[in-house]
Coordinates of C-alpha atoms and ligand atoms in Angstrom, one line a residue:
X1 CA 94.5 113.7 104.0
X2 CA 94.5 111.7 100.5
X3 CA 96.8 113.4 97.3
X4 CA 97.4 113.3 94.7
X5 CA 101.5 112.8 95.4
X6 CA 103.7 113.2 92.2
X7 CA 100.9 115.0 90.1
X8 CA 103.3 118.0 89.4
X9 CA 103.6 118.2 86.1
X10 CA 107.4 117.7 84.1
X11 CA 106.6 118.7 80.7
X12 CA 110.4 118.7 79.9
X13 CA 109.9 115.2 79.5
X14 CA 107.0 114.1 77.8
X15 CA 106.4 110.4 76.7
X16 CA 104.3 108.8 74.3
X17 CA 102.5 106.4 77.2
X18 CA 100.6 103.5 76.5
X19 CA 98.1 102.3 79.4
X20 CA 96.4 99.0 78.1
X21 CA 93.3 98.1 80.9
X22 CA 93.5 102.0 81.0
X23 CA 89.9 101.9 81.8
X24 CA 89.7 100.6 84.4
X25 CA 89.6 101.0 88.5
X26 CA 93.5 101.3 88.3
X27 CA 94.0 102.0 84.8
X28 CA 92.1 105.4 85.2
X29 CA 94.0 107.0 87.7
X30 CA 97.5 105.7 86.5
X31 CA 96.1 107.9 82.9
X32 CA 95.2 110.6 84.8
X33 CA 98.3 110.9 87.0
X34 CA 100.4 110.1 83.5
X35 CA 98.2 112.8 81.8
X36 CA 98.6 115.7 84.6
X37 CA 102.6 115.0 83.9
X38 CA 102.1 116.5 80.8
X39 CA 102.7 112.7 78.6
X40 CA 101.0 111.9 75.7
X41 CA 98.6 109.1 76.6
X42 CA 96.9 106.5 75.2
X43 CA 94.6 104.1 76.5
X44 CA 93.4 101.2 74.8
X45 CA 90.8 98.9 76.4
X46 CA 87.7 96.5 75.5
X47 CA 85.7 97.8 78.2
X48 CA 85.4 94.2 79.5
X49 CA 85.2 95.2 82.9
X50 CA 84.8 99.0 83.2
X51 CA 83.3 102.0 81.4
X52 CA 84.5 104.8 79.8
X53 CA 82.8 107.0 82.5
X54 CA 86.0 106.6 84.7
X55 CA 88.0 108.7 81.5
X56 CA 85.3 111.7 81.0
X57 CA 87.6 114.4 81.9
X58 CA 90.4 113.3 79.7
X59 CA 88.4 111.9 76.5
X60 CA 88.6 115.5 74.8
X61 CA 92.0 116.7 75.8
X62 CA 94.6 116.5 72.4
X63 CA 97.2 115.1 74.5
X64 CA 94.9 111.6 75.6
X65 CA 93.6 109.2 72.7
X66 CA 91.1 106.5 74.0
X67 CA 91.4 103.3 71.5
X68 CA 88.6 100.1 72.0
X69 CA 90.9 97.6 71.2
X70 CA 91.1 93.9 72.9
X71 CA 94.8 92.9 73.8
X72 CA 94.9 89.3 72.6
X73 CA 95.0 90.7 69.1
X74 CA 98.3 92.8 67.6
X75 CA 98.3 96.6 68.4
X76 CA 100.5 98.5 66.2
X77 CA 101.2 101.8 67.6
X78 CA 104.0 104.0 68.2
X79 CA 105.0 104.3 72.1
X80 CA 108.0 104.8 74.5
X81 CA 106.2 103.3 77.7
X82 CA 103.9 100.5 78.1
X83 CA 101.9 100.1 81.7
X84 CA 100.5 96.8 80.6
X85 CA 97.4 96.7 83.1
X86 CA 94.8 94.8 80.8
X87 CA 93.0 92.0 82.5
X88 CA 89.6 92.0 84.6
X89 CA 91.1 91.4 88.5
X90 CA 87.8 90.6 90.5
X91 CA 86.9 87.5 90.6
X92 CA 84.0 87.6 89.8
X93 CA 84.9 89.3 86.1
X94 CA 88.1 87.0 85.8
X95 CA 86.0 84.1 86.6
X96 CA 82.7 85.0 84.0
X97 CA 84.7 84.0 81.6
X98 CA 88.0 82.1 82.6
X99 CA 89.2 81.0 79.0
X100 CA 89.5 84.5 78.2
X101 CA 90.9 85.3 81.3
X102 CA 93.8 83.2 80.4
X103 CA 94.0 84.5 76.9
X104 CA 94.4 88.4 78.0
X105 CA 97.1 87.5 80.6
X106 CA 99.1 85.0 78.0
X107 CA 98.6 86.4 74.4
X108 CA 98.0 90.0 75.5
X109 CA 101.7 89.9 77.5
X110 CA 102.9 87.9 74.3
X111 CA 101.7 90.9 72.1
X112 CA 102.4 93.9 74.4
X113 CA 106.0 92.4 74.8
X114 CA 106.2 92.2 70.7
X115 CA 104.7 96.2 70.4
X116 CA 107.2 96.8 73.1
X117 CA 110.3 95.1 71.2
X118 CA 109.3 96.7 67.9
X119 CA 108.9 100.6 69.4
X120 CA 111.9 99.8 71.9
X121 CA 109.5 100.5 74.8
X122 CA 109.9 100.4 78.6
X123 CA 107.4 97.9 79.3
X124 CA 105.6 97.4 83.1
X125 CA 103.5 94.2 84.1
X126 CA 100.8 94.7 86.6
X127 CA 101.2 91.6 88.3
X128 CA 99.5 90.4 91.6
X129 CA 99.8 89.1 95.1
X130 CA 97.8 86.1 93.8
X131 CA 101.3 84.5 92.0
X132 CA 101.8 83.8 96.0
X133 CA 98.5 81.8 95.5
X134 CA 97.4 80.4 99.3
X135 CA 100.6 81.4 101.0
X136 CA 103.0 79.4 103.0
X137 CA 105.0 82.2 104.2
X138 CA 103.6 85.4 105.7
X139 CA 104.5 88.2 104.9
X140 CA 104.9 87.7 101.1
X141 CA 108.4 88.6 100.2
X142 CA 108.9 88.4 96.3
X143 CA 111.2 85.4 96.8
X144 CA 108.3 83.1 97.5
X145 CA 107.5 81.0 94.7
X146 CA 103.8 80.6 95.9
X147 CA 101.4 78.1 96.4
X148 CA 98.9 78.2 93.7
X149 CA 96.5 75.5 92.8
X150 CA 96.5 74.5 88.9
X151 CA 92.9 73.6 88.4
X152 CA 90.7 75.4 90.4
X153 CA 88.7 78.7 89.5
X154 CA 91.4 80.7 90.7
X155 CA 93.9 79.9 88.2
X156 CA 92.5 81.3 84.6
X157 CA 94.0 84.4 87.0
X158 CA 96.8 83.6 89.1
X159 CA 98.7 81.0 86.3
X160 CA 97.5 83.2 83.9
X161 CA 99.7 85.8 85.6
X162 CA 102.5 83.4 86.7
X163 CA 103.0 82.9 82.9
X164 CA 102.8 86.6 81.6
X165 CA 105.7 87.0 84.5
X166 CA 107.5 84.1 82.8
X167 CA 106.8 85.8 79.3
X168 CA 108.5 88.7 80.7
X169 CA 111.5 87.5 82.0
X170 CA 111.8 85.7 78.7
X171 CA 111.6 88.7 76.6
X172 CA 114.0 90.4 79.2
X173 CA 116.5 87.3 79.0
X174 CA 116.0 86.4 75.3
X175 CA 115.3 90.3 73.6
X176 CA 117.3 92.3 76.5
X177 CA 114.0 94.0 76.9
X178 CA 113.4 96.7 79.3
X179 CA 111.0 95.0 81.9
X180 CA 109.6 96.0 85.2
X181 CA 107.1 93.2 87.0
X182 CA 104.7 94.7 89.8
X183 CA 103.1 92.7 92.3
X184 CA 100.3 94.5 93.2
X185 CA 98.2 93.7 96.5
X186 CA 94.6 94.5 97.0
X187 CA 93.7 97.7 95.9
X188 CA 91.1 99.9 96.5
X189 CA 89.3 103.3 95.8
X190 CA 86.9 105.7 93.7
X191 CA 86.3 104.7 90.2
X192 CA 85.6 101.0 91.3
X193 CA 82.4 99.6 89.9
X194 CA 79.5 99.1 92.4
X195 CA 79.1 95.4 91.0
X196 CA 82.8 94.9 90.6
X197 CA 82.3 91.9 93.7
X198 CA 85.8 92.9 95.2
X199 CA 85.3 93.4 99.2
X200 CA 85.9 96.7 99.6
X201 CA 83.4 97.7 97.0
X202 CA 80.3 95.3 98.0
X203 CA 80.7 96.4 101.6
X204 CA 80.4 100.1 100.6
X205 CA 77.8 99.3 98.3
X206 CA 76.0 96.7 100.5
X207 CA 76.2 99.4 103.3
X208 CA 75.0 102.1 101.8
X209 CA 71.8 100.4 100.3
X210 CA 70.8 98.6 103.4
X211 CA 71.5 95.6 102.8
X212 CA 73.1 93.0 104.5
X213 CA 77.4 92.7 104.5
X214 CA 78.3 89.3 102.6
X215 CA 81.1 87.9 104.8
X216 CA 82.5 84.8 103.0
X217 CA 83.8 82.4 105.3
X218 CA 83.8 83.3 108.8
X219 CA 85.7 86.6 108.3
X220 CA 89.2 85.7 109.7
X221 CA 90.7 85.8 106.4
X222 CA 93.0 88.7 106.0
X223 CA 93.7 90.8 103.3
X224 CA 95.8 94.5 103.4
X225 CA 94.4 97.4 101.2
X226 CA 96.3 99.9 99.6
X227 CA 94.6 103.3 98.4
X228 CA 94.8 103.8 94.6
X229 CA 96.7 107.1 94.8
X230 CA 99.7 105.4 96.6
X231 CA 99.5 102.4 94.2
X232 CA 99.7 104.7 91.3
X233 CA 102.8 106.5 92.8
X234 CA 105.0 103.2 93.1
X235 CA 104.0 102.0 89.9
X236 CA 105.6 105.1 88.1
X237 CA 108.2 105.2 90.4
X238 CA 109.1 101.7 89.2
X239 CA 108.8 102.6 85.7
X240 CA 111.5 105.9 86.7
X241 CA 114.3 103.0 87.6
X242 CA 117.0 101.9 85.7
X243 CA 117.2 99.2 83.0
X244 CA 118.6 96.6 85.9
X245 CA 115.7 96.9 88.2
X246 CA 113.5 94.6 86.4
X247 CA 111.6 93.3 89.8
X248 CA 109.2 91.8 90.6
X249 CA 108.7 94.0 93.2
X250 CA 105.4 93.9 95.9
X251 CA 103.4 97.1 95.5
X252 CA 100.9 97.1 98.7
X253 CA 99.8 98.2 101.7
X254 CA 101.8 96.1 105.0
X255 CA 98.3 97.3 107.2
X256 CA 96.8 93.7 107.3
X257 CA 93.1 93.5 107.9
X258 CA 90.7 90.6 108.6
X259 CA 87.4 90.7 106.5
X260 CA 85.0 91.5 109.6
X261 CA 87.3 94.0 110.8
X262 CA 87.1 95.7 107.3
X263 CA 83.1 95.1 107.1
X264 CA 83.6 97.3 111.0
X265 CA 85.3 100.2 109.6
X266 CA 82.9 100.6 106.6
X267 CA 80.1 100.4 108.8
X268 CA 81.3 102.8 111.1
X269 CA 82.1 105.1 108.3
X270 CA 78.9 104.5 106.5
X271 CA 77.0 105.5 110.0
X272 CA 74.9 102.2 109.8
X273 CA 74.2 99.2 111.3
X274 CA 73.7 96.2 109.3
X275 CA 73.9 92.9 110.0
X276 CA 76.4 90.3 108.8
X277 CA 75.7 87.9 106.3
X278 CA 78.2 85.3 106.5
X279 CA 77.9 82.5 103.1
X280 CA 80.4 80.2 102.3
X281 CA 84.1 80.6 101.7
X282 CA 84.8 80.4 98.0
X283 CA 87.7 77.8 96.8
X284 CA 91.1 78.4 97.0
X285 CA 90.2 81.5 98.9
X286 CA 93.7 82.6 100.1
X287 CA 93.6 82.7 104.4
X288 CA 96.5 85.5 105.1
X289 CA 97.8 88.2 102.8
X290 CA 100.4 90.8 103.6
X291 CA 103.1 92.4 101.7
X292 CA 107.0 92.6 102.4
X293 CA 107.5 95.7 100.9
X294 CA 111.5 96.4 102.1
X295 CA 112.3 96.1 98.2
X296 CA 109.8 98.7 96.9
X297 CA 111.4 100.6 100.4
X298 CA 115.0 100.5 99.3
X299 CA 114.7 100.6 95.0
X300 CA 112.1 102.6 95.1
X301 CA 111.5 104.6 98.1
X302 CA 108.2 104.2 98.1
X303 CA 106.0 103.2 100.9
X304 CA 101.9 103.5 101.3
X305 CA 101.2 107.4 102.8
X306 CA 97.4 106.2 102.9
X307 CA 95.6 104.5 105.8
X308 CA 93.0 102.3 105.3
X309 CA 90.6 104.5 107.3
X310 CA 92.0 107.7 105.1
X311 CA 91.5 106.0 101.9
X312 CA 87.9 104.4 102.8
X313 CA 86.2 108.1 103.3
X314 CA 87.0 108.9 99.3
X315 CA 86.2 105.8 98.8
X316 CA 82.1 105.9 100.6
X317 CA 82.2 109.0 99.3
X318 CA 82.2 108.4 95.6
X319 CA 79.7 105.4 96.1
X320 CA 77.4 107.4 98.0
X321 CA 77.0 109.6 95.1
X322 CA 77.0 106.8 92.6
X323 CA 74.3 104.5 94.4
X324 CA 72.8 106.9 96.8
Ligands
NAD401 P1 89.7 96.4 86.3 O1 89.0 95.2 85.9 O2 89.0 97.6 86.8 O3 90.6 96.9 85.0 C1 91.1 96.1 84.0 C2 90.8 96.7 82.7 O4 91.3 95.8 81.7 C3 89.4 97.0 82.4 O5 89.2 98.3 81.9 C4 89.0 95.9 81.3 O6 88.0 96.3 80.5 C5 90.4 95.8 80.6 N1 90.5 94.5 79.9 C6 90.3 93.3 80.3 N2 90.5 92.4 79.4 C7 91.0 93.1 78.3 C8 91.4 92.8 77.0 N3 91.5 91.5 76.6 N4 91.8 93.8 76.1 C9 91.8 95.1 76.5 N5 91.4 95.5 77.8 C10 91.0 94.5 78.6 O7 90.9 96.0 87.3 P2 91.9 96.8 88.1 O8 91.7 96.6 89.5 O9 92.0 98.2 87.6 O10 93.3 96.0 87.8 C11 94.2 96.5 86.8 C12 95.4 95.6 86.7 O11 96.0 95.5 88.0 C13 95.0 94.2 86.3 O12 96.0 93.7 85.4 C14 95.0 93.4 87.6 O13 95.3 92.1 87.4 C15 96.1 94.1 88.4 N6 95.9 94.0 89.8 C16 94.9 94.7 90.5 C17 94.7 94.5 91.8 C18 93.6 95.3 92.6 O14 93.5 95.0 93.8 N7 92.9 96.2 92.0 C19 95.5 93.6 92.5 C20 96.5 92.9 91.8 C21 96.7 93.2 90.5
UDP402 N1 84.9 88.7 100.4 C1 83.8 88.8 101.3 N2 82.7 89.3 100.9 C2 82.4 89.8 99.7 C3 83.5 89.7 98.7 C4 84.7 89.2 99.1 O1 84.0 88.4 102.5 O2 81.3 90.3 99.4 C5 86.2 88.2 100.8 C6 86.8 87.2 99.9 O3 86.3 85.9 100.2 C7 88.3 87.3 100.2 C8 88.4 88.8 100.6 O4 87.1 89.3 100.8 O5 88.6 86.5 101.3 C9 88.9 89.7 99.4 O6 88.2 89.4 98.3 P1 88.4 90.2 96.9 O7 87.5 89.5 95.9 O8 88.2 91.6 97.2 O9 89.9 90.0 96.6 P2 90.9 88.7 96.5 O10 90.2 87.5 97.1 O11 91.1 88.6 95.0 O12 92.1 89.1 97.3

């Protein structure tokens, strides 16, 4: 059954939290779990890759304030917590337009980090699996430097991220900053647009309309999903550790996945039976993908409660009554 763990509220102590990217797929629900533990919250977004539709319930609450802001200028607010979350992650959006992509991840860290030293925040870095790049090693521990390719379409994202992690650490060395990096794997679940292009989404999507499933490559690339709800839960708990836990630390689910076995499940789920469509593998597509989670296990004890087949039936769920 999917819950909403560590929803009970702790009014006692309430925060003034800042959720840039709050928006968004994951940036919603972090708000809302935030929110229902009686914090103050505000989000600020641009709306580049979401809509306010995912914040409905909260926009007229006093306690949540919803700012259109873009991160690569200054912010001047007054916080105590920064979930720094804004940057489109699907390809496709990161990729639209990759100068900008660079630009969030670089000058929006460089300016979340300044708000953050100003106010004295606690600030988090939603990070990703993708600083692993192609990886050499399998699973991904975070001691893996990576494998990432400088100049290909990928990398507006992945060294985009691999310097806001360096920004970071920085701040952390040079300003004694209170840090916390995430490395987040692939993540998945209601509130994700229909033509947000991630896999989980277009197989739902393509299922429920009729349509063929678009397998790139021949399908033996492997990913592992994590269901939003359990995502949400480590990335507070990380924010909860002390000032020496600075990471980065993998936030994923280990349940490893190859893309036809995925495109399987949602059929099954879905109740149809459409064909495969299999087009060409993107560049720099990365073959395996798995997460080492036994630092997130023993500084955080946290660990995915969601399986992939509990999280997809939310997940068809919601699309069903978005596209029919
Ligand atoms: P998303 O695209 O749904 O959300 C990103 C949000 O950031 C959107 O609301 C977008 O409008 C906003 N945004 C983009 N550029 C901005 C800017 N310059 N100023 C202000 N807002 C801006 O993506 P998501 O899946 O919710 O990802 C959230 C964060 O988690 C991202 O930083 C992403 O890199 C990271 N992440 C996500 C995954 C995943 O599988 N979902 C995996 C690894 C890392
Ligand atoms: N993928 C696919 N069909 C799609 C979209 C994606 O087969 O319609 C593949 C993609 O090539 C990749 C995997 O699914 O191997 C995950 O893609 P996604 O964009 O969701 O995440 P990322 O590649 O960033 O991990």
């Amino acid at each position: 059954m999917v819950t909403q763990s560590g929803s009970s509220a702790s009014f006692a102590s309430s925060k003034r939290v800042l959720v840039t990217g709050g928006a968004g797929f994951i940036g919603s629900h972090l708000a809302r779990r935030l929110f229902e533990q009686g914090h103050d919250v505000l989000v600020v977004d641009n709306f580049y890759s979401s809509t306010r539709r995912n914040l409905y319930d909260l926009i007229n609450e006093p306690r949540f304030e919803l700012m259109r802001h873009d991160v690569t200028f200054p912010l001047y607010v007054e916080v105590d917590e920064i979930y720094h979350l804004a940057c489109p992650a699907s390809p496709v959006f990161y990729q639209r337009d990759p100068v900008q992509t660079t630009k969030t991840c670089v000058h929006g860290s460089i300016n979340m980090l300044g708000l953050a030293k100003r106010t004295g925040a606690r600030i988090l870095l939603a990070s990703t699996s993708e600083v692993y790049g192609d990886p050499a090693t399998h699973p991904q521990e975070e001691s893996y430097w990576g494998n990432v390719n400088p100049i290909g379409i990928r990398s507006c994202y992945d060294e985009g991220k691999r310097c806001a992690e360096t920004l970071f650490f920085d701040y952390y060395r040079q300003h004694a900053l209170p840090i916390k990096v995430a490395r987040i794997f692939n993540t998945y679940g209601p509130s994700m647009l229909p033509d947000d292009g991630r896999v989980v989404s277009n197989f739902i999507v393509q299922a429920l309309r009729g349509e063929p499933l678009t397998v790139f490559g021949d399908g033996s690339q492997t990913r592992s999903f994590c269901y939003v709800d359990d995502l949400v839960t480590g990335l507070i708990a990380l924010m909860g550790t002390s000032d020496d836990v600075t990471g980065p630390i993998n936030l994923g689910n280990p349940g490893e996945f190859t893309m036809v076995e995925l495109a399987t499940k949602v059929l099954d789920l879905v109740g149809s039976d459409n064909e495969l469509k299999y087009l060409p593998l993107p560049d720099d597509d990365p073959v395996r993908r798995r997460p080492d989670i036994t630092r997130a296990r023993e500084l955080l004890n946290w660990a995915p409660t969601i399986s992939l087949d509990e999280g997809l039936a939310p997940t068809v769920a919601y699309f069903r009554e978005l596209v029919g």
